[in-house]
PDB file of C-alpha atoms and ligand atoms in Angstrom:
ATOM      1  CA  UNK A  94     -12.928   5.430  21.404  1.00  0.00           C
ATOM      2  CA  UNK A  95     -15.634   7.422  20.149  1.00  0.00           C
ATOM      3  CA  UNK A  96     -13.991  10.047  19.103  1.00  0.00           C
ATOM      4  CA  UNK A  97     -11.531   7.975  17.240  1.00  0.00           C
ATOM      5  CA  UNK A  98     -14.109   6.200  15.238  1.00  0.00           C
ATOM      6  CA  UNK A  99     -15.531   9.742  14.157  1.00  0.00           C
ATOM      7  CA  UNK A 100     -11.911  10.698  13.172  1.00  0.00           C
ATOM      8  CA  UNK A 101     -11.395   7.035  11.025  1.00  0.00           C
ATOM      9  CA  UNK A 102     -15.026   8.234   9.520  1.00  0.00           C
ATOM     10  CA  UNK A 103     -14.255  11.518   8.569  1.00  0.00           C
ATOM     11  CA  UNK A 104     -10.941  10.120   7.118  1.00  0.00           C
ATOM     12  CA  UNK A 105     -13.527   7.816   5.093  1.00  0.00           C
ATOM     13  CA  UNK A 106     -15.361  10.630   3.787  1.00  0.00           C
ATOM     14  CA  UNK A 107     -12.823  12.985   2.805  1.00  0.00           C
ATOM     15  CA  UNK A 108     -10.914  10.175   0.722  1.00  0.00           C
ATOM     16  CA  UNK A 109     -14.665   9.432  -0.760  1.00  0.00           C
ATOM     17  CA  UNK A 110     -15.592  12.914  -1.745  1.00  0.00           C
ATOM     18  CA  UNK A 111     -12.287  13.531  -2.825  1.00  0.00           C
ATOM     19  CA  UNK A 112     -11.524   9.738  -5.081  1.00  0.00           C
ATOM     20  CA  UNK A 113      -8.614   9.527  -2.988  1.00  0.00           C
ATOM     21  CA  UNK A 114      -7.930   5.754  -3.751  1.00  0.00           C
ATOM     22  CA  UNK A 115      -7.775   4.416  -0.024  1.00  0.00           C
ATOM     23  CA  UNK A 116      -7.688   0.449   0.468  1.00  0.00           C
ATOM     24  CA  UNK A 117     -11.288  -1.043   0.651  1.00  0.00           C
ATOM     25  CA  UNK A 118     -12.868  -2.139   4.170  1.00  0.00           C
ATOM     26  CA  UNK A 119     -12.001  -5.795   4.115  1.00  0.00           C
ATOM     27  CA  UNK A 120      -8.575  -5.195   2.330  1.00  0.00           C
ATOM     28  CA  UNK A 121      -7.743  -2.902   5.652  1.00  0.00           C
ATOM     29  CA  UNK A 122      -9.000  -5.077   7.858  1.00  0.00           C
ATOM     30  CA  UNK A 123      -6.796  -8.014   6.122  1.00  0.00           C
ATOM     31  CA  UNK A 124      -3.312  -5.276   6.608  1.00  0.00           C
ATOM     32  CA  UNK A 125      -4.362  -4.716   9.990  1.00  0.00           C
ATOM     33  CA  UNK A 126      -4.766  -8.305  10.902  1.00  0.00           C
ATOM     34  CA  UNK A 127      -1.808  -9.632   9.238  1.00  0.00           C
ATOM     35  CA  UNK A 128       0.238  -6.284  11.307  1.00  0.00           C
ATOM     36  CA  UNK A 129      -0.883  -7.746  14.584  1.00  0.00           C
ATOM     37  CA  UNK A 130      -0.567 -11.950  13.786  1.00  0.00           C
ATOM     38  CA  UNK A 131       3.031 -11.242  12.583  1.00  0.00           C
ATOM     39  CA  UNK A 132       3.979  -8.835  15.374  1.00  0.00           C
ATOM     40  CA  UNK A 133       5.214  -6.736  12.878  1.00  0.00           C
ATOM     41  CA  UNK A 134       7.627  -3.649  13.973  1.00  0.00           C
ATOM     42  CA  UNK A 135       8.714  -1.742  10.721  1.00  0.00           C
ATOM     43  CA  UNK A 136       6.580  -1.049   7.595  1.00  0.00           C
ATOM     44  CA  UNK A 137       7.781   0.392   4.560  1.00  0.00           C
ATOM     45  CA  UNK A 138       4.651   1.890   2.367  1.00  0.00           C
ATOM     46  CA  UNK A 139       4.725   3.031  -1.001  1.00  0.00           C
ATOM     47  CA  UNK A 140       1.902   5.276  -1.213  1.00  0.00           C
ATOM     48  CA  UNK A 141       0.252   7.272   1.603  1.00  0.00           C
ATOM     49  CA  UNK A 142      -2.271   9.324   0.122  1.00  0.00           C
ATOM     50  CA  UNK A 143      -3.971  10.681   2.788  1.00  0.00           C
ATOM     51  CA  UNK A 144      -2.337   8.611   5.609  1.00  0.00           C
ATOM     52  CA  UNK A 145      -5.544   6.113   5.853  1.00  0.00           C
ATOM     53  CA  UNK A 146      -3.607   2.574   5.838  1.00  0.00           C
ATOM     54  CA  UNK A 147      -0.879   4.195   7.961  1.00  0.00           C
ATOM     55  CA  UNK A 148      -3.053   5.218  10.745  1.00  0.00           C
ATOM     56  CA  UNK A 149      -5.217   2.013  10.684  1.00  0.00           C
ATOM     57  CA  UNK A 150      -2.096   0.044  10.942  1.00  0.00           C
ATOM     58  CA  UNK A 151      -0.775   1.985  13.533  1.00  0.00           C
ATOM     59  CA  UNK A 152      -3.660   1.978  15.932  1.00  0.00           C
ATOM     60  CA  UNK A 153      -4.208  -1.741  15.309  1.00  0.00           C
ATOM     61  CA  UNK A 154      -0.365  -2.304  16.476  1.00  0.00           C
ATOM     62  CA  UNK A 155       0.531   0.085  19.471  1.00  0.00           C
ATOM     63  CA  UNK A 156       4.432  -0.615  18.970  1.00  0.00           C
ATOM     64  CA  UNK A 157       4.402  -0.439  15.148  1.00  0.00           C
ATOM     65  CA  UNK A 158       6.571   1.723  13.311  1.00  0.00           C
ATOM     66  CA  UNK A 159       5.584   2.955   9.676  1.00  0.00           C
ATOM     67  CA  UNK A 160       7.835   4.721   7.128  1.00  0.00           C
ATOM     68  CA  UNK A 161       5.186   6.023   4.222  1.00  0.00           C
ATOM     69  CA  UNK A 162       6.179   7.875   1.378  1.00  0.00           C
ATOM     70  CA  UNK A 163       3.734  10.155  -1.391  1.00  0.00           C
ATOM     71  CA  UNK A 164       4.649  12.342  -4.148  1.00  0.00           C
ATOM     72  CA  UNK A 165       1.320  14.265  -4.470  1.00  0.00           C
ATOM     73  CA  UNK A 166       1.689  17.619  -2.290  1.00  0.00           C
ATOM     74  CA  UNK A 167      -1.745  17.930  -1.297  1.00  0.00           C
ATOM     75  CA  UNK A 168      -2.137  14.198  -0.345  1.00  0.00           C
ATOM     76  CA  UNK A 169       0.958  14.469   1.333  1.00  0.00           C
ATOM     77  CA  UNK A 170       0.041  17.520   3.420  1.00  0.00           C
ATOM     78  CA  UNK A 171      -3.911  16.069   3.952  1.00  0.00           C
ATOM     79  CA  UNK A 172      -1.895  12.971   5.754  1.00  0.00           C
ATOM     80  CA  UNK A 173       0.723  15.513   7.668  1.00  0.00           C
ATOM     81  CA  UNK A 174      -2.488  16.836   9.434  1.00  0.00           C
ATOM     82  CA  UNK A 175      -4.554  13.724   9.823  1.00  0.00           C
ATOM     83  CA  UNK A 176      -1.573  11.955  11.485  1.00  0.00           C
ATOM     84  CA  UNK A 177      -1.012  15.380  13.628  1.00  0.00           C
ATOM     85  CA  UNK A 178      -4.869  14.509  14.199  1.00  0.00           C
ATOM     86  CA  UNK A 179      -4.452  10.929  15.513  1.00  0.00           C
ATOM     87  CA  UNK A 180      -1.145  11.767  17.526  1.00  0.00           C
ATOM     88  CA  UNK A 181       0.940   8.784  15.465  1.00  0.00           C
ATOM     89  CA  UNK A 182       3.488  11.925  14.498  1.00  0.00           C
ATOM     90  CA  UNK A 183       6.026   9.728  16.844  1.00  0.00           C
ATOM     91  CA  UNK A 184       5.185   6.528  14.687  1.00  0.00           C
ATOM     92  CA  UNK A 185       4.310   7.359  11.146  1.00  0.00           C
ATOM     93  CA  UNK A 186       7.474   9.528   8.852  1.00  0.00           C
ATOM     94  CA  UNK A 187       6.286  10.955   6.110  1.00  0.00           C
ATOM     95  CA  UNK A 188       8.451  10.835   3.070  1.00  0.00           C
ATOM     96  CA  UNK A 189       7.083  13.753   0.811  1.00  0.00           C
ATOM     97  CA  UNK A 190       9.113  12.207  -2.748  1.00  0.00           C
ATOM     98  CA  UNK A 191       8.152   9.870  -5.760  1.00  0.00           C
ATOM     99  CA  UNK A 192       9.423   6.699  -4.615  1.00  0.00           C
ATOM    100  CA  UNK A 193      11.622   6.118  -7.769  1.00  0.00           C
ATOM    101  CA  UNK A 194      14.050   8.574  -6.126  1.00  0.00           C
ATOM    102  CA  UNK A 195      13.932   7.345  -2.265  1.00  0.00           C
ATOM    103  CA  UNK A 196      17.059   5.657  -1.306  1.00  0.00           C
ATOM    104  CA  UNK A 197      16.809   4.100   1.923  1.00  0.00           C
ATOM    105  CA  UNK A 198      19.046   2.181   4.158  1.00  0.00           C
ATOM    106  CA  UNK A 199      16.760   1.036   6.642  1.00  0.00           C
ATOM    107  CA  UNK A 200      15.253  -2.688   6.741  1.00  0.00           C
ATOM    108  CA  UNK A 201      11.604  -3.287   7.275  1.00  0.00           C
ATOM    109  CA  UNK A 202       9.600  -6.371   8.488  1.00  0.00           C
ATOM    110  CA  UNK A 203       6.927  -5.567   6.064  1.00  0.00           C
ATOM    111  CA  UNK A 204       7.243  -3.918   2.184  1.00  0.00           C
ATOM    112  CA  UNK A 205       3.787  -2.674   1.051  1.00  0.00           C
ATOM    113  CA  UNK A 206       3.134  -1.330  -1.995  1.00  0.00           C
ATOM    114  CA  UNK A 207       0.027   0.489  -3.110  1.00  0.00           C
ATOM    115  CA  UNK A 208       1.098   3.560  -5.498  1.00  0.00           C
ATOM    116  CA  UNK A 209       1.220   3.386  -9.354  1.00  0.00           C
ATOM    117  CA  UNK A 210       0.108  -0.210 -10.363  1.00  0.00           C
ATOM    118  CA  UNK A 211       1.802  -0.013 -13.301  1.00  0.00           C
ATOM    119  CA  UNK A 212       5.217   0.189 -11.234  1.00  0.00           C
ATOM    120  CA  UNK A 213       4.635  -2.687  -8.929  1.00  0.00           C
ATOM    121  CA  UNK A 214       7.482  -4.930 -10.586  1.00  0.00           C
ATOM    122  CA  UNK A 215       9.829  -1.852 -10.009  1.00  0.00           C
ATOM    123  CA  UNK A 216       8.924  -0.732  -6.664  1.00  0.00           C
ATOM    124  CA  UNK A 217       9.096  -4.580  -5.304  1.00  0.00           C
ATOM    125  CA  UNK A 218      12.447  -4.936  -6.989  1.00  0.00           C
ATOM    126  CA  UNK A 219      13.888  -1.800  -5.601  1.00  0.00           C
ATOM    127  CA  UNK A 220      12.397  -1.829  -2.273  1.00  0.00           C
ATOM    128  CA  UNK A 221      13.036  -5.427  -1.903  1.00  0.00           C
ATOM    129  CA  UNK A 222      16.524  -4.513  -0.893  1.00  0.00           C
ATOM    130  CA  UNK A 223      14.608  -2.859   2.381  1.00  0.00           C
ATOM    131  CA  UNK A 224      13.513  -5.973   3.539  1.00  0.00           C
ATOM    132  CA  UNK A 225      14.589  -7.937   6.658  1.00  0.00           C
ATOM    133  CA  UNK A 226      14.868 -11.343   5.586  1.00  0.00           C
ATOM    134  CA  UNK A 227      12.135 -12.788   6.953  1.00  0.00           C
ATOM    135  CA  UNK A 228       9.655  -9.953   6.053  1.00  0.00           C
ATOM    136  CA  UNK A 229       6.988  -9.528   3.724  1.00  0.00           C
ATOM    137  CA  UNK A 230       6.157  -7.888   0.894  1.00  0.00           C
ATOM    138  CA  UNK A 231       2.389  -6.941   0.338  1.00  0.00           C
ATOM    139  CA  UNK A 232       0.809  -5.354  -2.424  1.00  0.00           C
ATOM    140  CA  UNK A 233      -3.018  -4.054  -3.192  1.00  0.00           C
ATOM    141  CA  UNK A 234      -5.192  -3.848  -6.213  1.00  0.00           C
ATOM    142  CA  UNK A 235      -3.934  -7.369  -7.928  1.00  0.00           C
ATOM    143  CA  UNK A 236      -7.735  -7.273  -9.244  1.00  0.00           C
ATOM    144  CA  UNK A 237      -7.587  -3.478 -10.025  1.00  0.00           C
ATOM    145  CA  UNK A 238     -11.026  -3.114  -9.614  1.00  0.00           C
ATOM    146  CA  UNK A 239     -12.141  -6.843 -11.307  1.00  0.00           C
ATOM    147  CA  UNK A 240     -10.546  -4.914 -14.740  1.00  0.00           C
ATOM    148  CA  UNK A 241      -7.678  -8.146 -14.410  1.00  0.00           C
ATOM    149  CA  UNK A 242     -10.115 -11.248 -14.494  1.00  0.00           C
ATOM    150  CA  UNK A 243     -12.292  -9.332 -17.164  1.00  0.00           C
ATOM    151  CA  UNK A 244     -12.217 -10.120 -20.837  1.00  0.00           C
ATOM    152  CA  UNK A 245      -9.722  -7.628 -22.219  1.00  0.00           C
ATOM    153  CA  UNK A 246     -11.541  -6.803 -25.429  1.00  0.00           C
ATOM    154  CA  UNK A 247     -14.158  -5.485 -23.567  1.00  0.00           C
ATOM    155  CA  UNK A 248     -11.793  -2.636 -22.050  1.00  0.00           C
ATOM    156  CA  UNK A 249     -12.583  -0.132 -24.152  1.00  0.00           C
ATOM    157  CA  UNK A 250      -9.661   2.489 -22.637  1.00  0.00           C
ATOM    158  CA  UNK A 251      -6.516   1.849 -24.415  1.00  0.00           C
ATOM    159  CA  UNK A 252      -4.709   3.258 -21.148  1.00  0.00           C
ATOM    160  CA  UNK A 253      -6.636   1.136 -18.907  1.00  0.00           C
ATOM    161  CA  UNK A 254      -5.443  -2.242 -20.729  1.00  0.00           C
ATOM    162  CA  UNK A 255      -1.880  -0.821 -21.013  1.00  0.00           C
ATOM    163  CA  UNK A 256      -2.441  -0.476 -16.917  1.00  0.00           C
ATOM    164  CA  UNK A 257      -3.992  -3.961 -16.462  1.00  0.00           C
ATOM    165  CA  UNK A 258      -1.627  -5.970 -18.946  1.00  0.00           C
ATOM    166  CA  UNK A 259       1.422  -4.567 -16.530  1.00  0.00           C
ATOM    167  CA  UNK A 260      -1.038  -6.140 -13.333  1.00  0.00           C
ATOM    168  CA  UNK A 261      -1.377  -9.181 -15.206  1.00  0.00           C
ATOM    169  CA  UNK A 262       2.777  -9.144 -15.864  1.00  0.00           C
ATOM    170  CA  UNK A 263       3.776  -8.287 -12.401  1.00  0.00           C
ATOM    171  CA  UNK A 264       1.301 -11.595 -11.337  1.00  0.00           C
ATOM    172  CA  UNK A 265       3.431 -13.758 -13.577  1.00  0.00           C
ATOM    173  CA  UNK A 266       6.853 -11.885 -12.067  1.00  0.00           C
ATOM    174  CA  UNK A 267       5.634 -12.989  -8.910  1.00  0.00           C
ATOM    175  CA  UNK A 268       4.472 -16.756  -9.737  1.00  0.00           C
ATOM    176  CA  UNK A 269       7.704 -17.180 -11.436  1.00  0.00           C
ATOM    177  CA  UNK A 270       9.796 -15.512  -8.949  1.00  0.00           C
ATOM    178  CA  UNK A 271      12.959 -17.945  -7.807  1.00  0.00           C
ATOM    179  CA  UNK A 272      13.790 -15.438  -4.531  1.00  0.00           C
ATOM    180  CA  UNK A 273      10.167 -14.657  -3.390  1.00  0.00           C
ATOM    181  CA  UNK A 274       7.149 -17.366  -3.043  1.00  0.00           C
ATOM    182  CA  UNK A 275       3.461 -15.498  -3.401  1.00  0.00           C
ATOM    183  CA  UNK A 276      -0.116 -15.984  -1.853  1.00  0.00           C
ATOM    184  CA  UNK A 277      -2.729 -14.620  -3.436  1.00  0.00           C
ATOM    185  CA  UNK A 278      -6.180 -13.159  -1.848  1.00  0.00           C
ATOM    186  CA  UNK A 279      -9.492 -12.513  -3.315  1.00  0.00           C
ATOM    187  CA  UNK A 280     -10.011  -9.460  -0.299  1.00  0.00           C
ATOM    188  CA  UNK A 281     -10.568  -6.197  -1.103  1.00  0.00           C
ATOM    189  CA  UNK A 282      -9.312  -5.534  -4.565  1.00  0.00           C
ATOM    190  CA  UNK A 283      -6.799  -8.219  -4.670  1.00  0.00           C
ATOM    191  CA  UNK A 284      -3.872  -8.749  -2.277  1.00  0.00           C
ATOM    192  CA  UNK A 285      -0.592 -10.333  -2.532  1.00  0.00           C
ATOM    193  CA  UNK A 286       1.536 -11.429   0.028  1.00  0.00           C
ATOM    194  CA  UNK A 287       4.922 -12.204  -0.874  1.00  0.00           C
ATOM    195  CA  UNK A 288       7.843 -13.757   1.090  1.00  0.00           C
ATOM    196  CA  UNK A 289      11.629 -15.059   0.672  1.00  0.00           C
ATOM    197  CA  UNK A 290      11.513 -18.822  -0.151  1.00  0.00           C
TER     198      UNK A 290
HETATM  199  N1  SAH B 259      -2.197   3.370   0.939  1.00  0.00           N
HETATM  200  C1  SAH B 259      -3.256   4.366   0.857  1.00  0.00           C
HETATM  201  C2  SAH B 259      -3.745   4.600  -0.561  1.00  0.00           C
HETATM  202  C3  SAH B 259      -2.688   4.947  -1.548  1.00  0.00           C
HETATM  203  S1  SAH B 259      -3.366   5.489  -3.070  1.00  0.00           S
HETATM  204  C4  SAH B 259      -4.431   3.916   1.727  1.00  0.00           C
HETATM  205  O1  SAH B 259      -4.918   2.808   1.519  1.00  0.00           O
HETATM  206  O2  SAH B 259      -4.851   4.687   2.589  1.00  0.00           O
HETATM  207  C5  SAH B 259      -1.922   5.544  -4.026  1.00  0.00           C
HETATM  208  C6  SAH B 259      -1.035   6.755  -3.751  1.00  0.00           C
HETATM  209  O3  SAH B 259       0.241   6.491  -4.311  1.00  0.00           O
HETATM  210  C7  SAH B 259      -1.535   8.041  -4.395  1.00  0.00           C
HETATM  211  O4  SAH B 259      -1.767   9.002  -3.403  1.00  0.00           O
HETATM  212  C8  SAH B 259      -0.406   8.464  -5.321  1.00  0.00           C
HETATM  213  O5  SAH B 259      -0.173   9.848  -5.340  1.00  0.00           O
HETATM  214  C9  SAH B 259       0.780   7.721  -4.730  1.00  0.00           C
HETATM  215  N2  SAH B 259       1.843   7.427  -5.679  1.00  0.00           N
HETATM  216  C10 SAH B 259       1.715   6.912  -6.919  1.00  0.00           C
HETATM  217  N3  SAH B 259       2.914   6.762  -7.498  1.00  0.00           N
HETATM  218  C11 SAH B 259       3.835   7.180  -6.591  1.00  0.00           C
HETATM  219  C12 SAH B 259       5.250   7.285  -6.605  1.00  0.00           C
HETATM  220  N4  SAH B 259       5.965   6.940  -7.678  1.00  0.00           N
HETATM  221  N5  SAH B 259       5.868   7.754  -5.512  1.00  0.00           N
HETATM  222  C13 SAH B 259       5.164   8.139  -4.415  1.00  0.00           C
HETATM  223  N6  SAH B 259       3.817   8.069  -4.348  1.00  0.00           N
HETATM  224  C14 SAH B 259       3.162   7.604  -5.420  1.00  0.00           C
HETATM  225 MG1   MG B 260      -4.752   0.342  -2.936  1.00  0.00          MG
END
């Protein structure tokens, strides 16, 4: 147990001295409780940097099964070795590929997407198809770091409020959405939970 927590720290540290974007402390605490309540068995993520919401999801749920796909070589080879680390090789496949290009046949009880935020709409279109029909689909950084509730004439990076109109699109995709019903949280940088209605 000790040792574990040192490993989840150094995990902590490397993502922080490196600005690998991992999920905040309460938004990984939400993933991890929502994993257990649901008894989830599959997950499907878009986005494993370094293999940080993998593993925590995968320790919290002892039969859980993850499927995690990165496109950034490094990243991808950092989480490699840190699940090699934590012994979830059984548990956790890698999927070294940008996730426009993975085809999959498999269905998962939960969908969660945390990679390009601009691509959100796409990914939970595409990936949608992976879903059991009951399952969820969750996805991180609805708030993108407050920029979504903030006045947008005070963005001063042209990029940035390209990036947070398509955050503020995919929210209306969702609200609107006849096939899917959304929850909303306010934990961690913004969560969405999204399920067939
Ligand atoms: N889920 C991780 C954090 C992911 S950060 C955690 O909380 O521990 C987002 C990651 O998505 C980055 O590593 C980035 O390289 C990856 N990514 C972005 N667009 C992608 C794409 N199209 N295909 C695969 N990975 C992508
Ligand atoms: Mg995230």
């Amino acid at each position: 147990m000790v040792e574990l927590h040192h490993d989840i720290k150094e995990l902590k540290e490397y993502a922080k001295e490196n600005n690998v974007p991992i999920m905040m402390e309460d938004g990984i605490n939400f993933l991890t409780t929502f994993v257990i309540k649901h008894q989830t068995k599959t997950v499907l993520e878009i986005g494993t940097a370094i293999g940080y919401s993998a593993i925590m999801m995968a320790l919290a749920s002892p039969n859980l099964k993850i499927t995690s796909i990165e496109r950034d070589e490094e990243r991808y080879l950092e989480a490699v070795k840190n699940i090699k680390k934590f012994k979830l090789e059984d548990r956790i496949t890698l999927i070294y590929r940008d996730a426009e290009e993975v085809e999959l046949k498999e269905k998962f009880d939960l969908v969660f997407i945390d990679a390009a935020k601009g691509k959100n709409m796409m990914f939970f279109e595409k990936f949608s198809k992976n879903l059991n029909q009951n399952g969820f689909i969750i996805t991180d950084n609805i708030n993108f770091h407050g920029y979504v509730n903030k006045d947008e004439s005070k963005i001063k990076s042209r990029n940035l409020r390209g990036l947070v109109r398509k955050i503020k699109d995919y929210i209306s995709f969702l609200k609107e959405n006849e096939e899917f019903k959304t929850e909303f949280y306010e934990t961690g940088d913004g969560i969405a939970v999204s399920t067939r209605i």
